[in-house]
Structures are given as C-alpha cells and as structure tokens.
Short mmCIF file of C-alpha atoms in Angstrom, two decimals:
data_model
loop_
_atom_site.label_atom_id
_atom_site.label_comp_id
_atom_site.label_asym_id
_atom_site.label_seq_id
_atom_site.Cartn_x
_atom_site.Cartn_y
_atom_site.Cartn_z
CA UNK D 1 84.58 117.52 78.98
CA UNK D 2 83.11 114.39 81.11
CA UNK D 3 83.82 114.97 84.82
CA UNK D 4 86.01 112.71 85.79
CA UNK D 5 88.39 114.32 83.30
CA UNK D 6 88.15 117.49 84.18
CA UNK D 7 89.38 116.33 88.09
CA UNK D 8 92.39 114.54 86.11
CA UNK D 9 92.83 118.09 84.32
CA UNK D 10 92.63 119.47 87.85
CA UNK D 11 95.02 116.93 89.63
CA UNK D 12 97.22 117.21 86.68
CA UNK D 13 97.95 121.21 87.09
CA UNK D 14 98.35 120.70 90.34
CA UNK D 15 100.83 117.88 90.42
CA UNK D 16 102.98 119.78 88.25
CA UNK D 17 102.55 123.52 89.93
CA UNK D 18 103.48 121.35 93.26
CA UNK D 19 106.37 119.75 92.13
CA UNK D 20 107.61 123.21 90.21
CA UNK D 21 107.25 125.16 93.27
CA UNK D 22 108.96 122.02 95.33
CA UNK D 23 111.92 122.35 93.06
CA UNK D 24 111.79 126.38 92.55
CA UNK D 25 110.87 127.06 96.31
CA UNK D 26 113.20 129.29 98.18
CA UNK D 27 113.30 128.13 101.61
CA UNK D 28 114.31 124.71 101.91
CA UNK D 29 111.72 123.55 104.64
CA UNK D 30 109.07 125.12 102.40
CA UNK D 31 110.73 122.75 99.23
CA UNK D 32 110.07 119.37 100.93
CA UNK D 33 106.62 120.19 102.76
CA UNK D 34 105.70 120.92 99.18
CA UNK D 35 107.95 117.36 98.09
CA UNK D 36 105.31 115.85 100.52
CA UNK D 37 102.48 116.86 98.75
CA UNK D 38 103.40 116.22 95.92
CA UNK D 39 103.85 112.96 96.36
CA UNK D 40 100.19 112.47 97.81
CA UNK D 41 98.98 114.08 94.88
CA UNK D 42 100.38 111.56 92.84
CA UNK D 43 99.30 108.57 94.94
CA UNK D 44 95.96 109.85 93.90
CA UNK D 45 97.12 109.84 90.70
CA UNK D 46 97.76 106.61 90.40
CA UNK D 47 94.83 105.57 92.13
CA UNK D 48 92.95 107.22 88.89
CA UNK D 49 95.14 104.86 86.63
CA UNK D 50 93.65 101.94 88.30
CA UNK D 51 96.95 100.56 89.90
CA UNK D 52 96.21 100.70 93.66
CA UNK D 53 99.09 99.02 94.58
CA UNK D 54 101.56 101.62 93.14
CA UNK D 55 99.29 104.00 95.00
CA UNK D 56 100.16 102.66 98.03
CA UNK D 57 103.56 102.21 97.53
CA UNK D 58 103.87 105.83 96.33
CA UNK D 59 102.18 107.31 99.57
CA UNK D 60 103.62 104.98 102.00
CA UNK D 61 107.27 105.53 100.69
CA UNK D 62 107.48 108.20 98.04
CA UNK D 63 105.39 110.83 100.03
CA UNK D 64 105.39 109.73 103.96
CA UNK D 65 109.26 108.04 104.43
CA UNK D 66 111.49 110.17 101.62
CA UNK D 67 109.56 113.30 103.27
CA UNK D 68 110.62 112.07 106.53
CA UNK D 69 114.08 111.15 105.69
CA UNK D 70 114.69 115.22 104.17
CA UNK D 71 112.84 116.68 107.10
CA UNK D 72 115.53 114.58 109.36
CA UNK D 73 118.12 115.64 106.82
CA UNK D 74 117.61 119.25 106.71
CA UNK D 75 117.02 119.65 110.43
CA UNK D 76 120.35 117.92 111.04
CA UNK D 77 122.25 120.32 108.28
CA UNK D 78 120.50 123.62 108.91
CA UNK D 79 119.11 126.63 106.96
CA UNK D 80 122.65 128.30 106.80
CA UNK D 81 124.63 125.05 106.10
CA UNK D 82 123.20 124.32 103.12
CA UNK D 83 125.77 122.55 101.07
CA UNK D 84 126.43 124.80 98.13
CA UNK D 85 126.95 123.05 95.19
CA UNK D 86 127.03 124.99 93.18
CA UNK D 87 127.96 128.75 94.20
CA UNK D 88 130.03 130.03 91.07
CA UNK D 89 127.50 128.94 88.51
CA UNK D 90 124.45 131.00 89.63
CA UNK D 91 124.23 132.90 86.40
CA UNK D 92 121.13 133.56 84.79
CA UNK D 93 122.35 132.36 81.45
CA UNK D 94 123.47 128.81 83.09
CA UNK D 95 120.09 128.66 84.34
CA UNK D 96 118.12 129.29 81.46
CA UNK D 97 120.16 127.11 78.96
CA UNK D 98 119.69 124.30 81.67
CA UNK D 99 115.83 124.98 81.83
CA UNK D 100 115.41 124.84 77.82
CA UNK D 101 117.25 121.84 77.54
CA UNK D 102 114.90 120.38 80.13
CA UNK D 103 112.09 121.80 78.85
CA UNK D 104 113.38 120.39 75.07
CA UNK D 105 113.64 116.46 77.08
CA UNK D 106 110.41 117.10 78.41
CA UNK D 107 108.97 117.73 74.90
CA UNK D 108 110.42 114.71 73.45
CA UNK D 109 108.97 112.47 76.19
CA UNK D 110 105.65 114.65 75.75
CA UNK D 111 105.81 114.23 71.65
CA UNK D 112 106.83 110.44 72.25
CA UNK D 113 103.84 109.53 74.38
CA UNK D 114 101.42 110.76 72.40
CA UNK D 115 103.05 109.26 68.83
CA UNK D 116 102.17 105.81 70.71
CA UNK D 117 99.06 103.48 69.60
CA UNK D 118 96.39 103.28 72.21
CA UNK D 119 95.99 99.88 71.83
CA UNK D 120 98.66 98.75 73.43
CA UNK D 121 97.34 95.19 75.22
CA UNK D 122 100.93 94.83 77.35
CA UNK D 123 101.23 91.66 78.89
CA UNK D 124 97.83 91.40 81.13
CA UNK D 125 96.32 88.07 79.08
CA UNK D 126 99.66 86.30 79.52
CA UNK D 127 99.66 87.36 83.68
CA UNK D 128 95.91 86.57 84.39
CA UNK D 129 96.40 83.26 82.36
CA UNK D 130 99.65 82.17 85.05
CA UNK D 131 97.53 83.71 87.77
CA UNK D 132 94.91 81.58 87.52
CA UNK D 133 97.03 78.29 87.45
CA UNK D 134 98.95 80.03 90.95
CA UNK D 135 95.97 80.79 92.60
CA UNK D 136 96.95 84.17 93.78
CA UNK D 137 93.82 87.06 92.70
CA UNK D 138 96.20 89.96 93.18
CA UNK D 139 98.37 90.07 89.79
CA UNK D 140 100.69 92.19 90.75
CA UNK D 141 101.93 90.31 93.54
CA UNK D 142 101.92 87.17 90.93
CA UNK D 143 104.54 89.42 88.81
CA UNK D 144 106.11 90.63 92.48
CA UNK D 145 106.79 87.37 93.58
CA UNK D 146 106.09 84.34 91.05
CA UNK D 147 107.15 85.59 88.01
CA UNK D 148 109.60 88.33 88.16
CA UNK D 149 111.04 87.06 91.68
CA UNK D 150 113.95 87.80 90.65
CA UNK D 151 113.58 91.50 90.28
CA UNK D 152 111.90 91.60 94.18
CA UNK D 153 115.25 89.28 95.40
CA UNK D 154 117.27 91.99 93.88
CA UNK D 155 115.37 94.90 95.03
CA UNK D 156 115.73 93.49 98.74
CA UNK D 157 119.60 93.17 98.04
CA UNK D 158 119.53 96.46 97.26
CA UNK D 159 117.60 97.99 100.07
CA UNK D 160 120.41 95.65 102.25
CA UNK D 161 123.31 97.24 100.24
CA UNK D 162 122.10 100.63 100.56
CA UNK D 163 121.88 100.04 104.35
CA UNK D 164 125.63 99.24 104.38
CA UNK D 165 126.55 102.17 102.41
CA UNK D 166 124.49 103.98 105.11
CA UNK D 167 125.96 102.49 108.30
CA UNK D 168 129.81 102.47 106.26
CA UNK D 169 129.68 105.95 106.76
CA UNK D 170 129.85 105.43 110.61
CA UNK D 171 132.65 107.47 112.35
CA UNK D 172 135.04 104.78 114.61
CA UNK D 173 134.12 106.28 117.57
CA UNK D 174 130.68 105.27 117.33
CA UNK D 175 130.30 102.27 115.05
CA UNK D 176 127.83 99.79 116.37
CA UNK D 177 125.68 102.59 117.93
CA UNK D 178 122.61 103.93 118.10
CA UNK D 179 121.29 106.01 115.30
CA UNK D 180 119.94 110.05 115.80
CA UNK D 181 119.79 111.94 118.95
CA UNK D 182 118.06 110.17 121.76
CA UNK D 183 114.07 111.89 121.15
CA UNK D 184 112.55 113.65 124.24
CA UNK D 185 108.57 114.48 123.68
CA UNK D 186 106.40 116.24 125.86
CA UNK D 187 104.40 113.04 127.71
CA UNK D 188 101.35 115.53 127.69
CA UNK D 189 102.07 116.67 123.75
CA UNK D 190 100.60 115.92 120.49
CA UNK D 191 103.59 113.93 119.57
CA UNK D 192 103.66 111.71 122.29
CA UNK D 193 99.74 111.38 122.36
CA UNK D 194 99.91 110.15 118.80
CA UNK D 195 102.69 108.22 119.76
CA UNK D 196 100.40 106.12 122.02
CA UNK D 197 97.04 106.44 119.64
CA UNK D 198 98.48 105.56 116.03
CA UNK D 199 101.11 102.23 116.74
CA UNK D 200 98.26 99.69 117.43
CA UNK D 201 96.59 101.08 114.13
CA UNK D 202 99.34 101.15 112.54
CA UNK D 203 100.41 97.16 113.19
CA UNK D 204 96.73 96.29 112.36
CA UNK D 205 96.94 97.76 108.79
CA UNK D 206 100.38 96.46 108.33
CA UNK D 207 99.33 92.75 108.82
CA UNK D 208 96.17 93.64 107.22
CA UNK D 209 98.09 94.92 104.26
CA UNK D 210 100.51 91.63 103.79
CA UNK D 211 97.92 89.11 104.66
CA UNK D 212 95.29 90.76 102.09
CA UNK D 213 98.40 91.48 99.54
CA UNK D 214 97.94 87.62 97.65
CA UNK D 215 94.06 88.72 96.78
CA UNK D 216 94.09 92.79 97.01
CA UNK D 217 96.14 95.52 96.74
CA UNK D 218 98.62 95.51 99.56
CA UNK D 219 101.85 93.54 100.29
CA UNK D 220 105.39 93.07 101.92
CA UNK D 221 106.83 96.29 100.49
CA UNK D 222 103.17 98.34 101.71
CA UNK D 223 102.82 96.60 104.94
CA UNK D 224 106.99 97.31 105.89
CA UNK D 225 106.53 100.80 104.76
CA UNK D 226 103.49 100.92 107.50
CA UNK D 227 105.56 99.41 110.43
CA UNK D 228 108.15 100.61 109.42
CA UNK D 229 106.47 104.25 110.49
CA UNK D 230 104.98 102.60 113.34
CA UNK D 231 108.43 102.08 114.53
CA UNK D 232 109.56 105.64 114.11
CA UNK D 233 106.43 106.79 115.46
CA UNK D 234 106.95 105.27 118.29
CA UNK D 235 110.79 106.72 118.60
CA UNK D 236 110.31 109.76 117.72
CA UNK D 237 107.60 110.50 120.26
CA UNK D 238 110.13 108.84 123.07
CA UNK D 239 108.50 105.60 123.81
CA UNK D 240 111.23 103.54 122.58
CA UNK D 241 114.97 104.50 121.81
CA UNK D 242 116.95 104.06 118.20
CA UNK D 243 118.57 100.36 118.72
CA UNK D 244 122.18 99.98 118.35
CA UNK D 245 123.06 98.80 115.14
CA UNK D 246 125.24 95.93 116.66
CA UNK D 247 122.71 94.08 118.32
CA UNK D 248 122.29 90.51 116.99
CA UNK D 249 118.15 90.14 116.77
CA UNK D 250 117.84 93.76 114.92
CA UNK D 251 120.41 92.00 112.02
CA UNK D 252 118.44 88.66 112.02
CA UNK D 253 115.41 90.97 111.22
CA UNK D 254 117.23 92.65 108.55
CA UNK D 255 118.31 89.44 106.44
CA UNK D 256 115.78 86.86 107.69
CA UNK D 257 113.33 88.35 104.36
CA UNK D 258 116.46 88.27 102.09
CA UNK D 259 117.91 84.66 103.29
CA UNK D 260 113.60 82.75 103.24
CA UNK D 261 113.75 84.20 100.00
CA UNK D 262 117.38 83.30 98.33
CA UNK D 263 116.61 79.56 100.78
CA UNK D 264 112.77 79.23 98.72
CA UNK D 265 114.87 80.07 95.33
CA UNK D 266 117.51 77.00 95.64
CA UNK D 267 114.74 74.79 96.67
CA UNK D 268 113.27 75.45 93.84
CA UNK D 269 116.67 73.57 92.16
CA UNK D 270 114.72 70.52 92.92
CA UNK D 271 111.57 70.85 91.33
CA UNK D 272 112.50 72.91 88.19
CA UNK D 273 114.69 75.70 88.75
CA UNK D 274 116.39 78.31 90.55
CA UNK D 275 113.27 80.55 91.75
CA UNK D 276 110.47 77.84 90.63
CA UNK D 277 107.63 77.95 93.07
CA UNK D 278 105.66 74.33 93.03
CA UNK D 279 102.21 75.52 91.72
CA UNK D 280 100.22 73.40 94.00
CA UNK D 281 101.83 75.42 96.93
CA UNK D 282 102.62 78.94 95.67
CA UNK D 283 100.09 80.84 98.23
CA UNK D 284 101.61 79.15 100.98
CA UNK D 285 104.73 79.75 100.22
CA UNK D 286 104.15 83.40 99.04
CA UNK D 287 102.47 84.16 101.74
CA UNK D 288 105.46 82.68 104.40
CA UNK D 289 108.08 84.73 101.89
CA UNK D 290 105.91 87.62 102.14
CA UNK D 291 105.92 87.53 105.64
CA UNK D 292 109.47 87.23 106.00
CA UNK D 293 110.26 90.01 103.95
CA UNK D 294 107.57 92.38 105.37
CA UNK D 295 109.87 92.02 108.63
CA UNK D 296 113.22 92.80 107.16
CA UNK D 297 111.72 95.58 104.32
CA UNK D 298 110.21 97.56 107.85
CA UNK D 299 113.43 97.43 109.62
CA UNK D 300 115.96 98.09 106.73
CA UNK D 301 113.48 100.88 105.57
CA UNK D 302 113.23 102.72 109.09
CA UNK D 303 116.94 102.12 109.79
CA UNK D 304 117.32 103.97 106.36
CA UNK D 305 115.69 106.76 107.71
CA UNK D 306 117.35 106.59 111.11
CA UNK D 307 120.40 106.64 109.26
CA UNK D 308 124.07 105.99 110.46
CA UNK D 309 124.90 105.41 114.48
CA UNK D 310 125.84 108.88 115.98
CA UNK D 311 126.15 108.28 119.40
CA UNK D 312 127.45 105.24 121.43
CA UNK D 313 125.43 102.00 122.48
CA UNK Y 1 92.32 112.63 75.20
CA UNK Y 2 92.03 110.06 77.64
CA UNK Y 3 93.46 110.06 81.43
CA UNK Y 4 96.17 107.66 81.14
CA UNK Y 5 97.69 109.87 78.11
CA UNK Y 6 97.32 112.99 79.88
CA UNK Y 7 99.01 111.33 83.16
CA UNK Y 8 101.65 110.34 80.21
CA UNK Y 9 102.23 113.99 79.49
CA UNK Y 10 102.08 115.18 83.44
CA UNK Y 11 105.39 112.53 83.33
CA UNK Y 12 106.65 113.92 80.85
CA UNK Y 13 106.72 117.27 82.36
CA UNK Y 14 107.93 116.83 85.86
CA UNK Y 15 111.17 115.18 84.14
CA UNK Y 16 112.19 118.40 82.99
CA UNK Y 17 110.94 119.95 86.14
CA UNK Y 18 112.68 117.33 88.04
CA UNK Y 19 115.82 117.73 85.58
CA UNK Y 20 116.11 121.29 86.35
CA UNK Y 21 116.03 120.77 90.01
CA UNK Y 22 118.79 117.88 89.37
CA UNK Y 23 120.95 119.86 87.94
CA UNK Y 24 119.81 123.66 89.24
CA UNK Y 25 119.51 122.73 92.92
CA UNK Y 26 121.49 125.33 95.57
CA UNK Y 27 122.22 122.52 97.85
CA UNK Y 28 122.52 118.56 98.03
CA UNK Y 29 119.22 117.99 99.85
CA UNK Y 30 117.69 119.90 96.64
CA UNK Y 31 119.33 117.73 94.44
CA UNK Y 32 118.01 114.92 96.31
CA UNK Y 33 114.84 116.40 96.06
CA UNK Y 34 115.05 117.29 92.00
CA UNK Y 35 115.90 113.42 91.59
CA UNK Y 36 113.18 111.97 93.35
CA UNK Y 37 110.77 114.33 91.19
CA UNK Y 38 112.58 112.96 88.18
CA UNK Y 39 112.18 109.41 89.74
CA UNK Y 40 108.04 109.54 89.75
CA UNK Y 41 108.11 111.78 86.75
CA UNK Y 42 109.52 108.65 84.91
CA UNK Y 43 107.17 106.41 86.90
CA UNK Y 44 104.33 108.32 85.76
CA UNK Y 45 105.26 108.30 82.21
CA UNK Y 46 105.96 104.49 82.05
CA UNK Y 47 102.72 103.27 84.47
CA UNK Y 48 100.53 105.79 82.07
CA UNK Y 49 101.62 103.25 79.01
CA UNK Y 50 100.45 100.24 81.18
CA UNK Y 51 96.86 101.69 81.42
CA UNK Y 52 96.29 103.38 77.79
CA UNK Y 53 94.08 100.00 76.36
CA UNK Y 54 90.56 101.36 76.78
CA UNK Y 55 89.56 97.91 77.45
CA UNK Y 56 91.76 95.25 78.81
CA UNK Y 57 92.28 96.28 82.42
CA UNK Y 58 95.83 97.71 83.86
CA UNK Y 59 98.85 95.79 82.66
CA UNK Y 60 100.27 94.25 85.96
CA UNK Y 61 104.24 93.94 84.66
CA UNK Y 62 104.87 97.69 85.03
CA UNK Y 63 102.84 98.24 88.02
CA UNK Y 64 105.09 95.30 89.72
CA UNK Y 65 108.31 97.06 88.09
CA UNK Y 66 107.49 100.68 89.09
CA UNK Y 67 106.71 99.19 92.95
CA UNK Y 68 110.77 97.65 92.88
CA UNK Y 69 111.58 101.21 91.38
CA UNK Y 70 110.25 103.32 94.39
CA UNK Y 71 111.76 101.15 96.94
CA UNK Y 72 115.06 101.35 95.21
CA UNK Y 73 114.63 105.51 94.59
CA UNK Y 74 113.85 105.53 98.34
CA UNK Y 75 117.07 103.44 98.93
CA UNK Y 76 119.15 105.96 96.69
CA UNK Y 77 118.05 108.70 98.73
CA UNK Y 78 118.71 107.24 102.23
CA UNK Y 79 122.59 106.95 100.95
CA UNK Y 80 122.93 110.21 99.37
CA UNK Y 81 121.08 111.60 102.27
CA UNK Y 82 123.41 109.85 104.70
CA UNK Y 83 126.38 110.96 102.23
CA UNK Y 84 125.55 114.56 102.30
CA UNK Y 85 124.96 114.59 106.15
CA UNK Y 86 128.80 113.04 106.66
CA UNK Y 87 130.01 115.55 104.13
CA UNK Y 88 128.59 118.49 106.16
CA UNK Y 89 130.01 117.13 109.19
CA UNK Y 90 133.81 116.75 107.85
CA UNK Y 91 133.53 120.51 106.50
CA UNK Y 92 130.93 122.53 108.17
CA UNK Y 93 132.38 125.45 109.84
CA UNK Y 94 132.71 125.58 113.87
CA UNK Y 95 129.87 127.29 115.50
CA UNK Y 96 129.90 130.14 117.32
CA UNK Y 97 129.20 129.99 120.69
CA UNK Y 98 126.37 130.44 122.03
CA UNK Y 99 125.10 127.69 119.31
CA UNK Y 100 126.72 125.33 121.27
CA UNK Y 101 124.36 122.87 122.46
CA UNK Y 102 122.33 122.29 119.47
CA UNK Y 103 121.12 118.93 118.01
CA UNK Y 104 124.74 117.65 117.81
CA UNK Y 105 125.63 118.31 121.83
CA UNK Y 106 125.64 114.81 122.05
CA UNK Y 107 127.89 113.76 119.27
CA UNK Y 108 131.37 112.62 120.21
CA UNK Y 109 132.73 114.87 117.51
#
C-alpha cells in the first residue's frame, strides 16, 4: 500500500468512527463537538479529492457555522429539555430493524459505487473549453456563476426563504427585534481578546477569498461564510450587539446579492438571453455579482445562525 | 483501489450512519444532526464520482453542485433549528425556581 493511501485508509476510519460516535454519542454536547470534527475531517477529505473549493465550503459552513448554530441551539434548549421524539419507540427491536435497513441502503450505495467504470470523463473537456472563451481560470466558479447561474440564483433564493421561515417564527411581542440574548464577555477574557485579534484577519481572508475566487479556489459563498463569522465573532465576544431585524440597511444587505444578480440576468434579455453574460465582459461582471452576493450570503448566513428576534429593538 | 472509490464507499457508509441517526435520534437537535451526516454522506458519494478518471483532472459540474448543496443543507438546518427552538418554547415545562434567571430572563415570555 503506497502512502498516500494508507492516510486516505486512515482519514477514512476515522471519518466514519467520528460521525458514528456523533450520531451514537450519549450526551448531546459531546454529539455536536464530535459533529464538528467531523466535518473538518471531511474538509480534508475533500481536499484529497482535489476539489479545494468544496473543501472550503465544507469547513467554513458544514463544520464551523452548522456547529455553531447546534451549540446555540442546544444551549438555548438544555440537557433536560431535550425534545423527545420519540419516547415510546425506544425498543431494542425498533432499533435494530432501523439499523439493518440502514446498513442494507448503505450496501447498495457501497455495491453501486464500485459496479461503476473508472473512466468516467464527466463533463471537465466541455467546462475548460467555455472557460477559456470566459476568461475565468477557476472552473468551478465558471459552472457557479456562468453556466449553471441559475442553480447559484436559486440557491440565494433559498438561503432568503429560509431566512423568512426563520424570522416567521417571531413571537408579536418582539417582531422586528434583535436576535439572541444581548452577549456580555469578560473585556480581559479569551473571548473578548479573540474578539479584538481575529476580525481584521478575518475581513482580509474574506476579500482575499472573493477577489482570488475567478482564478483560485475561493468565492462569494467561502468569503460570506468568513465574514459572516467575523460578524458573530465580533457579537459574541460583546463588541457589537445582534441588529434588529427591522432596520432598513441590514435588509438592503440581505437582497442587494439576490436583486445585482436577478438585475445582470434580465440584462442579459438583450444580448441573448435570460442569464447570458456578454463574453467580452464576464470577469467584470462576475466579479461585481460576486461581490454583491458575498455581502448578502454573510449577512443572511449569520442572521441564520442568530436566528429569530427574541428581545425588543 | 483508488482514493476517490474508497471516499465513494466512506459516502456510502455515513448514509446509513446518518440514516440511523435520522430516524433513531432521542431529540430534534439529533435529528438535525443525523441529517446533516446524511447530507455530506451523499456529498461524498456523488463528489467521489467526479474525481474517479485517473487522468483528466476533477470534474468541475459536481464540485459547483455539491457547493449550492451545503449552503442549502446549512439553510435547512437554520429553519429546523429555529423550528425546534419555538417548539420548546410553546411546550417546555415552567421552571422551578431558583432556575429563574437563566438565558431566557430577558425574554418577554
């Protein structure tokens, strides 16, 4: 065995014992620490499949924000008020038919995988032929952006839609409020100290990430993941307090991505069609759509992990 | 065997595992959990496909696809997160004193 597959051997036992004992732990705080990890560990999985960007996008927001978002969760609900879902079907029978059959589906997928050819050429020739006419190096944000824009316009509806769903669940009282508990951190504490240290990094690798994301890995959805944690940061440690969800600029954020976007797809009407970026200008224009969205995908993501107002403006 | 089919199978496996937790989980926030392992399970499985031709570099199309597909998981989970937190406030019991002022002294509720 050659050595870098015995590390993917290695990484591979360990991705699934850490997401078995995430799913099987006890404790619930122990379940998502181990969640987290899991997710790095496959970030660095998919940096060994050669697709950096997912990498990113994996670690930024499957690992860092979702592990965020079910720390807040479970702190807010509490050890003992755990929802039960399911408190009449704990019996050991239930369990183990459910673990067969999911064991069975695994199998399948397992059997299916490996019936495939290896020689499967996808569509790379076909992308690096229609990145070369756009000028963009990076093909994934070619796909992202130029020729599956449609897919990234819906995705951003969806991130808006799911922040309506989120703020819809608003009691009266409060709606138009400020989201969470107003954060107190020790001004001499590790918290707050990182508070002050990691924000400035954390904008310079966020513009980094969507001004490098035409030519390298990187792009809106990385860099607004990385603000968007800049921004909490920067809450959570007490330097800055939750916004209330009514105020006018924190909405223009939100849709400003969304509306460049839908504006740069109806322009496109006049030279060819709905979503048709002139090839003479598509960096240009990438780039300014890019930018736009990096903006609203950082404030719709942290305001996702704020979650709804709870107290008033 | 080669990485990219052995990533294939690690997919493969953490849908069940993922599955189980789904469907197994003692509370909501595990179910949460057990879907977001499905979610990258799946992810796994499909981006493994994308980078099985030993020599044409990584197929870009499902790299681009499985990038929209975390965002929207992570969406998915914000609203069931936000759902389950509304659902424990309608019906969680009163506290006992005592337990008073805890995280929620400040809600109007």
């Amino acid at each position: 065995m050659t050595a870098p597959l015995a590390f993917d051997v290695v990484l591979g036992v360990l991705l699934l014992g850490v997401g078995l004992a995430a799913v099987l732990a006890r404790d619930q705080f122990a379940a998502i620490t181990l969640f987290i990890v899991y997710g790095l560990f496959v970030a660095i999985a998919w940096v060994r499949l050669d697709a950096v960007d997912v990498a990113l996008a994996e670690a930024a927001i499957g690992a860092g924000l979702s592990g965020v978002l079910l720390l807040r969760a479970a702190g807010h609900l509490g050890h003992r008020h755990e929802i039960a879902t399911s408190p009449s079907d704990d019996s050991l029978w239930r369990r183990l038919g459910t673990a067969t059959l999911c064991a069975a589906l695994a199998g399948m997928l397992a059997l299916l995988s490996l019936s495939l050819p290896d020689e499967i050429a996808g569509l790379r020739e076909a992308v690096d032929a229609g990145s070369a006419e756009t000028g963009l190096r990076n093909p994934v944000t070619a796909v992202l952006l130029d020729f599956r824009g449609y897919d990234t316009l819906l995705e951003t509806v969806v991130l808006f839609a799911a922040l309506i769903g989120v703020w819809s669940l608003t009691p009266d009282q409060v709606w138009g409020g400020r989201p969470g508990l107003k954060e107190h951190a020790r001004p001499d504490g590790v918290l707050a100290s990182f508070g002050r240290l990691l924000p400035p990094i954390g904008l310079m690798i966020g513009v980094y990430l969507v001004w490098t994301g035409a030519d390298e890995p990187g792009g809106a959805f990385q860099a607004g993941t990385v603000l968007a944690a800049v921004w909490m940061l920067a809450i959570m440690a007490g330097l800055a307090d939750a916004p209330p969800v009514s105020r006018v600029r924190l909405r223009l954020a939100v849709v400003v991505g969304p509306l460049l976007f839908v504006a740069v797809a109806v322009v496109g009407i006049l030279v060819g069609g709905f979503l048709v970026i002139p090839t003479a200008h598509t960096k240009t224009i990438i780039l300014a759509i890019e930018t736009g969205l990096t903006l609203s995908i950082a404030a719709t993501l942290a305001l996702l992990v704020m979650g709804r107002p709870r107290r008033p403006a | 065997m080669t990485a990219p089919a052995l990533y294939g199978l690690c997919g493969a496996a953490l849908v069940g595992i993922g599955l189980y937790g789904l469907l197994a989980g003692a509370s909501a926030l595990r179910r949460i959990l057990g879907f977001n392992v499905v979610g990258s399970g799946i992810f796994l499985y499909f981006g493994s496909l994308a980078a099985r031709h030993p020599t044409l570099a990584v197929d870009p199309v499902p790299q681009a696809m499985i990038i929209t597909g975390i965002v929207v998981a992570l969406a998915g989970t914000a609203l069931a997160v936000a759902i389950a937190i509304r659902l424990h406030d309608e019906t969680a019991p009163a506290r006992p004193p005592g337990e008073a002022e805890d995280r929620d002294a400040c809600d109007p509720r």
